[in-house]
mmCIF file of C-alpha atoms in Angstrom:
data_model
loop_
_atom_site.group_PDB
_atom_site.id
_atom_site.type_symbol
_atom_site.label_atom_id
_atom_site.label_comp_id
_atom_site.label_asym_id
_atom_site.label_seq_id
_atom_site.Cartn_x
_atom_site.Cartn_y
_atom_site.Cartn_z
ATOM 1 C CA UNK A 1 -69.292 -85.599 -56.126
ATOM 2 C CA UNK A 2 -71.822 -84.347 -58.885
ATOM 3 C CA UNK A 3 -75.051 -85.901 -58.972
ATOM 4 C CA UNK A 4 -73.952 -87.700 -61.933
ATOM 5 C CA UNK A 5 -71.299 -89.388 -60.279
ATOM 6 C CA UNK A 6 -71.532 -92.607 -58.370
ATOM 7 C CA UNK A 7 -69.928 -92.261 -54.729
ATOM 8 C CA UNK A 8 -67.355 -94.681 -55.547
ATOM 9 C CA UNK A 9 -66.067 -93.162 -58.122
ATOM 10 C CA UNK A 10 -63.477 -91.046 -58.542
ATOM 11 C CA UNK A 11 -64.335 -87.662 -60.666
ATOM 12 C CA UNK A 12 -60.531 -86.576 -61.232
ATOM 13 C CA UNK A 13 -59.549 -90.504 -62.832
ATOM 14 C CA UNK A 14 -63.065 -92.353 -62.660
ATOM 15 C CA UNK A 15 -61.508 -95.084 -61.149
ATOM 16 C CA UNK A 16 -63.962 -97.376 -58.994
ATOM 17 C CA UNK A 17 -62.538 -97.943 -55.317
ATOM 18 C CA UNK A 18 -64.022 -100.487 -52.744
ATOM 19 C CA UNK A 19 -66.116 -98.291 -50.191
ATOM 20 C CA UNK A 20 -64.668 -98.795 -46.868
ATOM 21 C CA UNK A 21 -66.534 -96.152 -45.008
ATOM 22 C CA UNK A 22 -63.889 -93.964 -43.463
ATOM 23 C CA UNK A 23 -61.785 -91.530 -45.217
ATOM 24 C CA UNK A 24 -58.272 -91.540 -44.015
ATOM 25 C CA UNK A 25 -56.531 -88.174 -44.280
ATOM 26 C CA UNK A 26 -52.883 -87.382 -44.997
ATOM 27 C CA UNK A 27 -52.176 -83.713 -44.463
ATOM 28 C CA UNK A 28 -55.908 -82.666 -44.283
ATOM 29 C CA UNK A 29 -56.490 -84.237 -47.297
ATOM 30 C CA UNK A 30 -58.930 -87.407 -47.917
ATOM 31 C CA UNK A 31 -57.238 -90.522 -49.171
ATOM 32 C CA UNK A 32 -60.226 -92.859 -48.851
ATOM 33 C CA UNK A 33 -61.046 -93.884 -52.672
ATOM 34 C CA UNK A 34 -58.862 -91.894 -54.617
ATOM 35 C CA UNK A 35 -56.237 -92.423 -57.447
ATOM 36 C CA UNK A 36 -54.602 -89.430 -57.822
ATOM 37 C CA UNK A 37 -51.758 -87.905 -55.533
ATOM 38 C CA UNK A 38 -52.733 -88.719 -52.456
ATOM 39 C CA UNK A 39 -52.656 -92.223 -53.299
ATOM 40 C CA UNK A 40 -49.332 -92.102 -54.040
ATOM 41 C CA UNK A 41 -48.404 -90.051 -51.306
ATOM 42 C CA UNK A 42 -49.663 -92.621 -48.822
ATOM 43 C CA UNK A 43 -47.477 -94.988 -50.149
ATOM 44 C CA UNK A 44 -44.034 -93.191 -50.939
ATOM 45 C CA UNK A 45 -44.537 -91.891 -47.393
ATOM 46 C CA UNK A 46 -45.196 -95.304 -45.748
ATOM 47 C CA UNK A 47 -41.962 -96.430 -47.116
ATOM 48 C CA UNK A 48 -40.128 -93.418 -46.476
ATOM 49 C CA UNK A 49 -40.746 -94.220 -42.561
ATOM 50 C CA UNK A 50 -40.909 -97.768 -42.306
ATOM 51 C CA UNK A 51 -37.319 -97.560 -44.094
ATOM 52 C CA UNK A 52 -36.378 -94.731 -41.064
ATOM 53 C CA UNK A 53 -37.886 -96.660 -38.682
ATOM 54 C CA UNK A 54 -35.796 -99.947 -39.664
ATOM 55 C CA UNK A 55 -33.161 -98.527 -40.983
ATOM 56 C CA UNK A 56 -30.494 -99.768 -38.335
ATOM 57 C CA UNK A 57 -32.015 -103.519 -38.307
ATOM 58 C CA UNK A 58 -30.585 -106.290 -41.015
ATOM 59 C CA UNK A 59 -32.523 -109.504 -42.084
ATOM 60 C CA UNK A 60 -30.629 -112.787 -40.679
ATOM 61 C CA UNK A 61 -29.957 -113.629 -44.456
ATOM 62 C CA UNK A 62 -25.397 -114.400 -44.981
ATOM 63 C CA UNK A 63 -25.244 -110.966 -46.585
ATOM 64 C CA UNK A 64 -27.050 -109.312 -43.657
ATOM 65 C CA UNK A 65 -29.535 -107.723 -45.968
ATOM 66 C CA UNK A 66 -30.958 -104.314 -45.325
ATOM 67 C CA UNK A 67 -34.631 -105.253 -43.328
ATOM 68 C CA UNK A 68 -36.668 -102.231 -44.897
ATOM 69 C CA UNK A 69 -36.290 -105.103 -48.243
ATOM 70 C CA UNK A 70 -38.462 -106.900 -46.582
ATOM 71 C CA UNK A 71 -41.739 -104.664 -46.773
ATOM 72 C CA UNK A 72 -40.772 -103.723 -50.231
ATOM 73 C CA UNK A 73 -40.941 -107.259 -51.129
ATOM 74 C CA UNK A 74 -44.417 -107.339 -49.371
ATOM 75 C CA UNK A 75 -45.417 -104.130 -51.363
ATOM 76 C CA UNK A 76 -44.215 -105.971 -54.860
ATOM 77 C CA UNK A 77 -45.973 -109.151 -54.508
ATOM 78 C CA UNK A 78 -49.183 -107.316 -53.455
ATOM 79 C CA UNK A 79 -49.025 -104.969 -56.574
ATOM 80 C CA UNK A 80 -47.229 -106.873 -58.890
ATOM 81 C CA UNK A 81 -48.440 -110.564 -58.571
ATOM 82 C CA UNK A 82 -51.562 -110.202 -56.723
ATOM 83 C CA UNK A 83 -52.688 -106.948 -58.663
ATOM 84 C CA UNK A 84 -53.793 -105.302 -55.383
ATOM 85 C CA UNK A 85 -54.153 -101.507 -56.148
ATOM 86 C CA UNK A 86 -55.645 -100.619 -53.090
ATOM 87 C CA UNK A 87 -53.066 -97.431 -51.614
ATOM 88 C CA UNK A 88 -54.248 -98.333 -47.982
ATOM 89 C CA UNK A 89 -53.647 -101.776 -47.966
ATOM 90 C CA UNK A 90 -50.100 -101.912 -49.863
ATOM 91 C CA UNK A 91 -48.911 -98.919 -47.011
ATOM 92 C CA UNK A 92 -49.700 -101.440 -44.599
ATOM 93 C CA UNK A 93 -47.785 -104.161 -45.851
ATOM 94 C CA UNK A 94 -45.124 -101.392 -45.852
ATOM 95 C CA UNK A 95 -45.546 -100.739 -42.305
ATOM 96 C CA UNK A 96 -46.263 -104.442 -41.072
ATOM 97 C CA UNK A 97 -43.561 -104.877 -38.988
ATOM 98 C CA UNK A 98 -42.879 -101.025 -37.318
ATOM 99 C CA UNK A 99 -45.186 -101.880 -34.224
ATOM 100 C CA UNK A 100 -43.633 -105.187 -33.529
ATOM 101 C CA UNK A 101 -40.333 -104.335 -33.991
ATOM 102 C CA UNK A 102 -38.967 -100.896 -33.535
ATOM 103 C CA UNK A 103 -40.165 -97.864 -31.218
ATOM 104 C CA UNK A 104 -43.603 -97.107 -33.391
ATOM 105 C CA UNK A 105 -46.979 -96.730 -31.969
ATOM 106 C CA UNK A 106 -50.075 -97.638 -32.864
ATOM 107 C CA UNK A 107 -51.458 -94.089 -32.025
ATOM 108 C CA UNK A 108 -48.708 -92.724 -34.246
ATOM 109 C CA UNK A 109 -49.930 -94.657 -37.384
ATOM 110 C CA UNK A 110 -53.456 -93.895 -36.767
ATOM 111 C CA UNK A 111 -52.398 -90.202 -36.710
ATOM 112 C CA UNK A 112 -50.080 -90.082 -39.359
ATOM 113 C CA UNK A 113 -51.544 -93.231 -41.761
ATOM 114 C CA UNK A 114 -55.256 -93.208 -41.029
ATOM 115 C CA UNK A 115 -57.340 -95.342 -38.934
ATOM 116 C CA UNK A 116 -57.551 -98.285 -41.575
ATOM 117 C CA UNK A 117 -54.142 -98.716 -42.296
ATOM 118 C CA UNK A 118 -53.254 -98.714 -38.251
ATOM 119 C CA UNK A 119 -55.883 -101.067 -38.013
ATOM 120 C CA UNK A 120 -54.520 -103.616 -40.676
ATOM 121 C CA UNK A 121 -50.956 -103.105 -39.246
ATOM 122 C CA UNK A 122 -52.175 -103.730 -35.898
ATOM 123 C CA UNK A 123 -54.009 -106.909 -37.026
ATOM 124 C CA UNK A 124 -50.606 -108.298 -38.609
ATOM 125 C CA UNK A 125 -48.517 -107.595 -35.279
ATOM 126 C CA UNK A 126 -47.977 -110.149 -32.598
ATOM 127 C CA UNK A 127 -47.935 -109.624 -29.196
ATOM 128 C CA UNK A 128 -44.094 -109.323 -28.159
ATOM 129 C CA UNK A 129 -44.793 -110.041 -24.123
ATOM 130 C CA UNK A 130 -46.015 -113.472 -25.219
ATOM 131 C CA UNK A 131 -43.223 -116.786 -25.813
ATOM 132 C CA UNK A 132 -42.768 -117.211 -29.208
ATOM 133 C CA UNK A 133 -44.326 -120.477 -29.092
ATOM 134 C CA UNK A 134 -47.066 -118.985 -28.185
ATOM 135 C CA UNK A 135 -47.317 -116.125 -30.570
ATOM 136 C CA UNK A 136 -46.935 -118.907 -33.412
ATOM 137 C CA UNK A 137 -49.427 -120.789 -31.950
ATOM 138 C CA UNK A 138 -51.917 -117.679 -32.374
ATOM 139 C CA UNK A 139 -50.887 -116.693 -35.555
ATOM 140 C CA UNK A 140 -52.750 -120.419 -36.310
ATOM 141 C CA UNK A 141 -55.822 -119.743 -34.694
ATOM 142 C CA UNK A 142 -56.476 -116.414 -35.790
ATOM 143 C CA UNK A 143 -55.633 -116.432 -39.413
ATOM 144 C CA UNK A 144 -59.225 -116.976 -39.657
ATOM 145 C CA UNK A 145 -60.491 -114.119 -38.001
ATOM 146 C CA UNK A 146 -58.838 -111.559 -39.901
ATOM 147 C CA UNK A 147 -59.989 -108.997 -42.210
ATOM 148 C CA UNK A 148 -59.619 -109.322 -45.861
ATOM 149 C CA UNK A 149 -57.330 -106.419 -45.770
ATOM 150 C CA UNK A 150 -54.803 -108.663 -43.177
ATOM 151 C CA UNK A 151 -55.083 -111.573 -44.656
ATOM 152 C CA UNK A 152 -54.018 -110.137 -48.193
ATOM 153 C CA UNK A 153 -50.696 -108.486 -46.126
ATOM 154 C CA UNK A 154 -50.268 -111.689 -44.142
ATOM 155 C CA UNK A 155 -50.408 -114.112 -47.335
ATOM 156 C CA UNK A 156 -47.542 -111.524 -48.733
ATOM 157 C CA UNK A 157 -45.621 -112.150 -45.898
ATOM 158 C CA UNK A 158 -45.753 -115.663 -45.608
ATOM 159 C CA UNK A 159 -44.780 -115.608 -49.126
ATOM 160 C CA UNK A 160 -41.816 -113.435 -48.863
ATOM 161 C CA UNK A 161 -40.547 -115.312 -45.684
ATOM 162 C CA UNK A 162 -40.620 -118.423 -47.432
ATOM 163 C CA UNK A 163 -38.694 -117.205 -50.789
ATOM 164 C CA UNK A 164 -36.313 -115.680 -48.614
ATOM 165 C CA UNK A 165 -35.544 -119.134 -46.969
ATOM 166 C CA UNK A 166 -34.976 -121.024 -50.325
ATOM 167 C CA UNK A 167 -32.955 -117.867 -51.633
ATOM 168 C CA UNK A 168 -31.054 -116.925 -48.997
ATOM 169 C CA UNK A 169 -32.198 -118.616 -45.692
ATOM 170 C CA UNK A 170 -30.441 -117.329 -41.693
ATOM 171 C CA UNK A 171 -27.028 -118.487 -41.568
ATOM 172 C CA UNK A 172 -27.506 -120.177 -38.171
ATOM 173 C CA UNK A 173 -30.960 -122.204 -39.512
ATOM 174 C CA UNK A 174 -30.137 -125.892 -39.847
ATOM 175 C CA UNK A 175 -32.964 -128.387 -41.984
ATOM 176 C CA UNK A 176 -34.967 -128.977 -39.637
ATOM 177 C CA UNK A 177 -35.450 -125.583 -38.452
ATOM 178 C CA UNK A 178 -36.344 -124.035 -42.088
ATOM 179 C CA UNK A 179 -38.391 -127.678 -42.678
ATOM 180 C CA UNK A 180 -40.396 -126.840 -39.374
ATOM 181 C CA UNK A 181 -41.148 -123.172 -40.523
ATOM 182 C CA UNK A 182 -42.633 -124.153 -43.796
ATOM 183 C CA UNK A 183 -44.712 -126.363 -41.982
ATOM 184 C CA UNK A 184 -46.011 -123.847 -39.595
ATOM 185 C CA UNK A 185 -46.132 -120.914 -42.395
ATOM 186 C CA UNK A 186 -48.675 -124.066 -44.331
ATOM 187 C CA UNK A 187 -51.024 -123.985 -41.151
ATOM 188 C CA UNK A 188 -50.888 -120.017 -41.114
ATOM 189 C CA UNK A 189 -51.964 -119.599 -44.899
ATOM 190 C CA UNK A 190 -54.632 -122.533 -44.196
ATOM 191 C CA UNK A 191 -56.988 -120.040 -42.544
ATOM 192 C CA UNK A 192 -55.704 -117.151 -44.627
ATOM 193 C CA UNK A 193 -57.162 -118.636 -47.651
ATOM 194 C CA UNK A 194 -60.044 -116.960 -49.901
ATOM 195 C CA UNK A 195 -58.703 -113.776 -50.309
ATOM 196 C CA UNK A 196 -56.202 -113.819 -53.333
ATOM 197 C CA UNK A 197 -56.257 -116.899 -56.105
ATOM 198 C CA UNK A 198 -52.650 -115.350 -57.132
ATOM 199 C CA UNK A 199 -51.178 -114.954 -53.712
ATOM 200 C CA UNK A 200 -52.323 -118.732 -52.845
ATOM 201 C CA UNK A 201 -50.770 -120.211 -55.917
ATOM 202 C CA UNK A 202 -47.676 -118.177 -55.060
ATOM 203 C CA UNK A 203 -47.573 -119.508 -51.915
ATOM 204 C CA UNK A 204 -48.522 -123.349 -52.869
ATOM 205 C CA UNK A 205 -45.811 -122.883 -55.271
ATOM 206 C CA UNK A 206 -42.597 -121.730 -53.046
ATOM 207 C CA UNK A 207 -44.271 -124.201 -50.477
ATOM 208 C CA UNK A 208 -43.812 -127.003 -52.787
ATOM 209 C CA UNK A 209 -40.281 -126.085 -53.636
ATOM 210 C CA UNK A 210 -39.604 -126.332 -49.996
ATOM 211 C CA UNK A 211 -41.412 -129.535 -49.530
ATOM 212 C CA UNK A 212 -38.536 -130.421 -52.113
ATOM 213 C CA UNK A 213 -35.540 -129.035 -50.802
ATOM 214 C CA UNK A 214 -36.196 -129.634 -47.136
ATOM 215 C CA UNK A 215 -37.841 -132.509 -47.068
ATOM 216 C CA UNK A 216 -40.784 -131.824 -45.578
ATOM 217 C CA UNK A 217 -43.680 -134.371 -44.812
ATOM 218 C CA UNK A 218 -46.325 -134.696 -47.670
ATOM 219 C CA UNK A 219 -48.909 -132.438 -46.692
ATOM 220 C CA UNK A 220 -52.968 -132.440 -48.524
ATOM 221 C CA UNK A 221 -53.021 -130.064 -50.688
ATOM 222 C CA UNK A 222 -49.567 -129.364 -51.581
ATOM 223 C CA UNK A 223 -48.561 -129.513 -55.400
ATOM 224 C CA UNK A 224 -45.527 -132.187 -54.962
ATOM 225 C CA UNK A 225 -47.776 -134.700 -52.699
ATOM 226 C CA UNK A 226 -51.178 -135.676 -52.758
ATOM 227 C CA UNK A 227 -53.455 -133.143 -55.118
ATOM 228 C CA UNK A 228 -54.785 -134.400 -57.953
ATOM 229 C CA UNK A 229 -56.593 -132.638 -60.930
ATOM 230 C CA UNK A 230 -59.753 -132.030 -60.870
ATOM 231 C CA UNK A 231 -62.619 -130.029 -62.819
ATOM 232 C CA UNK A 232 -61.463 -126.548 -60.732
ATOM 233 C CA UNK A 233 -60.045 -124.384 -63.605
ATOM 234 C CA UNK A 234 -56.312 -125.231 -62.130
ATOM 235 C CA UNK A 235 -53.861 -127.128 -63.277
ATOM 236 C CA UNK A 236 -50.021 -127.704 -64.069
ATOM 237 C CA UNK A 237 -47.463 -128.701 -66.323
ATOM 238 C CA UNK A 238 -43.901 -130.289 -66.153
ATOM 239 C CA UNK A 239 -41.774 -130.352 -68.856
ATOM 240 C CA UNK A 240 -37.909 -130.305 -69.204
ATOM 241 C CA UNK A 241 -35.402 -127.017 -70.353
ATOM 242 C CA UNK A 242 -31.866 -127.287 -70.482
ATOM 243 C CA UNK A 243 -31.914 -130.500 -68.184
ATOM 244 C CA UNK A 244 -34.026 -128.627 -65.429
ATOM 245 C CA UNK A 245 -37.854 -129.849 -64.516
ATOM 246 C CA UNK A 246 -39.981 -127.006 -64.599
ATOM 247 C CA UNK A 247 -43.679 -126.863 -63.374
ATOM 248 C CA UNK A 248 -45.893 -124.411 -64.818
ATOM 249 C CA UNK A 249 -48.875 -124.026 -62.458
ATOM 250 C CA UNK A 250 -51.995 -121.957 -64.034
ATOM 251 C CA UNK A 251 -54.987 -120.659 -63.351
ATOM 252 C CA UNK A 252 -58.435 -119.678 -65.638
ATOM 253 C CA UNK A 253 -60.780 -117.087 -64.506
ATOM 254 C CA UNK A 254 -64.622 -117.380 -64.512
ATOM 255 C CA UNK A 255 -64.067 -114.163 -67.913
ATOM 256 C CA UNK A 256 -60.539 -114.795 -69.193
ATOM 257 C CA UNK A 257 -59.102 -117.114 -71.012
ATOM 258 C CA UNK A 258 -55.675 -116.908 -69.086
ATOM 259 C CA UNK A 259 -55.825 -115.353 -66.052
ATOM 260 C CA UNK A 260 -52.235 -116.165 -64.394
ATOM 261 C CA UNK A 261 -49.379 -118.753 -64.094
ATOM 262 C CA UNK A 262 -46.242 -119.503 -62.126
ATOM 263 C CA UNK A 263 -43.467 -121.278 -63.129
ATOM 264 C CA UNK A 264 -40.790 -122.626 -60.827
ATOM 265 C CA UNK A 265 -37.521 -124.394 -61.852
ATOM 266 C CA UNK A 266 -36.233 -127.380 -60.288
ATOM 267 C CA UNK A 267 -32.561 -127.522 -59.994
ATOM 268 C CA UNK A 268 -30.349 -130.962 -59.046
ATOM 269 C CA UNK A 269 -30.949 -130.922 -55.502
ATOM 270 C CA UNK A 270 -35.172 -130.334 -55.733
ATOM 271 C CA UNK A 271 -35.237 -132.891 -58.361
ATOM 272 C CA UNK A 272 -33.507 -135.476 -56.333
ATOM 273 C CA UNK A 273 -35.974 -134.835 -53.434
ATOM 274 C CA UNK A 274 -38.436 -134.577 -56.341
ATOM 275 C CA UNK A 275 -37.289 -138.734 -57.114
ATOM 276 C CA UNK A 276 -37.600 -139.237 -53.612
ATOM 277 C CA UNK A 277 -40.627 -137.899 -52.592
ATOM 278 C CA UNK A 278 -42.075 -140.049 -55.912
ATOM 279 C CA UNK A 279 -40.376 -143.150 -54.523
ATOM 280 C CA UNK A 280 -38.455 -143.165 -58.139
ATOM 281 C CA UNK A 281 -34.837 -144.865 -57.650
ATOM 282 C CA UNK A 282 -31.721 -143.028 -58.249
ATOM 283 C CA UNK A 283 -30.640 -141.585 -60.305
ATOM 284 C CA UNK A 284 -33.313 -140.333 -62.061
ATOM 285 C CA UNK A 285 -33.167 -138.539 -65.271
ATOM 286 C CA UNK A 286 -34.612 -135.248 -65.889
ATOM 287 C CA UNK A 287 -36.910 -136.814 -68.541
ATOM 288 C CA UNK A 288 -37.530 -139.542 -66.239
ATOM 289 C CA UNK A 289 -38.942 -137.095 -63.401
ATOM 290 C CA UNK A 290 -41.270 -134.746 -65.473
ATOM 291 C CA UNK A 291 -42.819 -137.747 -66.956
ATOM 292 C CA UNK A 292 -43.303 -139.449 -63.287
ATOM 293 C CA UNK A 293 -44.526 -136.102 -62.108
ATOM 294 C CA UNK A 294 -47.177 -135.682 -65.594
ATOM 295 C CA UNK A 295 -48.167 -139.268 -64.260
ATOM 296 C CA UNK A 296 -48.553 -138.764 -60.955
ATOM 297 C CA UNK A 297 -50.484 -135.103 -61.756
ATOM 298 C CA UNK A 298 -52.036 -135.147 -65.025
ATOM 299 C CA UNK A 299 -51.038 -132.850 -67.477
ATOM 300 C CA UNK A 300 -54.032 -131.656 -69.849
ATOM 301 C CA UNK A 301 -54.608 -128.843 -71.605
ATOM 302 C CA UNK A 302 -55.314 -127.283 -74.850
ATOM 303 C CA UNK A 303 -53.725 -123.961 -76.262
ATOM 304 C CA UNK A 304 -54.530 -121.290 -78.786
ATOM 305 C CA UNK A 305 -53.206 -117.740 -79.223
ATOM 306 C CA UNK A 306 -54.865 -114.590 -78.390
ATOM 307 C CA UNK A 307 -54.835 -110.817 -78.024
ATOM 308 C CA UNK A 308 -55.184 -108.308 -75.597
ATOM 309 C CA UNK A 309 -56.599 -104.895 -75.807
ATOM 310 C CA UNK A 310 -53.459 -103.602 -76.140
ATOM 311 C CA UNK A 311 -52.221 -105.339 -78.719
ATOM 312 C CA UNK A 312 -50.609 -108.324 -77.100
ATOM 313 C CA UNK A 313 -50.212 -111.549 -77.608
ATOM 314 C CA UNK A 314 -50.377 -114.243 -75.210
ATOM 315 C CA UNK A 315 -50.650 -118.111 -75.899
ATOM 316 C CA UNK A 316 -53.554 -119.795 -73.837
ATOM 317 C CA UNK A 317 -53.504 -122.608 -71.863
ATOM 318 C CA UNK A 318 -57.115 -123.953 -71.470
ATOM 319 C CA UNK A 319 -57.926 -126.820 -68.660
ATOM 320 C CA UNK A 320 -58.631 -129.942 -70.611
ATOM 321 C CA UNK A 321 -59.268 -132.371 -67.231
ATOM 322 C CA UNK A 322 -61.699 -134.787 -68.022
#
């Protein structure tokens, strides 16, 4: 780059990437730090062969769902909801699962992906010689110990496991089983923590769902059981739409006014484990529940209208917790 030019910028886009010190290449070209082509190629070819590589293996979902969805989910959330732009990190979460579980090598990412992305892949795989109780057990203790880069992949994951459950859980899984993963999935994330704001809200808020469908044991921290507002910049909201209890859980950054939000939507069966879990009798109105919840929670906050650079605009929820 010209003299003029910081190193970690790009001269083609001037986009600013986060130095990692190696520069990946793809064809004899670098990939390291830029946002042009090569970016792109990373990815669309990451997909292109995880989706070879798994393309005779379905998830345990009733429609048998093709299992390359899987990694795309992973790929969404990280762009979409967690904003994650890095090329190197979102082929990864493409290619979490080729080591563990087809006939891929970790040799054959390095040489084909770059040393980085083998290396995040490699940190996301379990061992496959262990038991399973085992390999769970590790997944615990080691969440910790991960790089950023992991952690970011394995927060997806956990995420994207957990939706699928709710959505469309294993045929074969009774309660207890999908109960017992959420609970083990909550330990995981515990030590994953610190990484994403986003990707921890998304995951506190399919968590909580669960804790409502399945009946899980109130856990600190989640958002159905024992947190209570406080002066952090977080809060949420219940309120009531077409006889459905909705909870609006947002966020403000340390420069924005509004910096994200997500909403989930409590049908008939989370809103009687809803009552339960509040110790309200039955059966309890929708009304009745978002104002036991608003109780239980606190819900204050102030709003005004804004715009965006582009031209949008948003209306602002700001944290009014005494």
């Amino acid at each position: 780059m010209g003299k003029d030019m910081p190193d970690h910028r790009c001269r083609d886009c001037g986009h600013e990437w986060q130095i990692t010190n190696r520069s990946e290449r793809l064809g004899g070209q670098s990939l390291a730090g830029h946002a042009n082509g090569n970016a792109l190629a990373l990815v669309l070819d990451a997909a292109s062969f995880a989706a070879d590589r798994h393309r005779q293996q379905r998830r345990k979902d009733v429609d048998a769902s093709p299992y390359i969805n899987h990694p795309l989910a992973l790929a969404r959330i990280l762009a979409l909801e967690a904003g994650v732009s890095d090329p190197q990190v979102i082929a990864a979460a493409l290619l979490h699962d080729t080591i563990e579980d087809t006939e891929t090598s970790l040799e054959e990412l390095e040489t084909r992906f770059g040393a980085l992305v083998a290396r995040i892949v490699a940190e996301v795989t379990d061992d496959k010689s262990k038991p399973k109780a085992e390999r769970k057990r590790l997944q615990v203790e080691k969440a910790a110990t991960k790089s950023s880069e992991a952690k970011l992949v394995k927060l997806a994951d956990k995420i994207s496991n957990l939706r699928d459950i709710v959505a469309s859980p294993p045929a074969d899984w009774p309660q207890q089983r999908k109960a017992e993963y959420f609970e083990w999935a909550r330990d995981v994330v515990s030590g994953l923590r610190g990484v994403s704001p986003q990707l921890e809200v998304a995951f506190d808020t399919i968590h909580a769902q669960g804790t409502a469908l399945f009946e899980l044991p109130q856990a600190p921290g989640s958002e159905v059981s024992t947190r209570t507002p406080s002066n952090s910049n977080k809060g949420h909201t219940f309120i009531v739409e077409d006889g459905a209890v909705v909870a609006d859980y947002y966020h403000f950054g340390a420069d924005v006014d509004y910096e994200f939000a997500v909403q989930i939507r409590f049908g008939p069966d989370a809103q009687e484990r809803l009552a339960e879990l509040l110790v309200l009798a039955q059966p309890v109105s929708p009304d009745a529940l978002a104002e036991a919840l608003r109780d239980r929670f606190g819900t204050y906050y102030a709003t005004r209208d804004f715009a965006d650079e582009n031209g949008i605009s948003y209306e602002a929820r700001r944290d009014m917790w005494p």
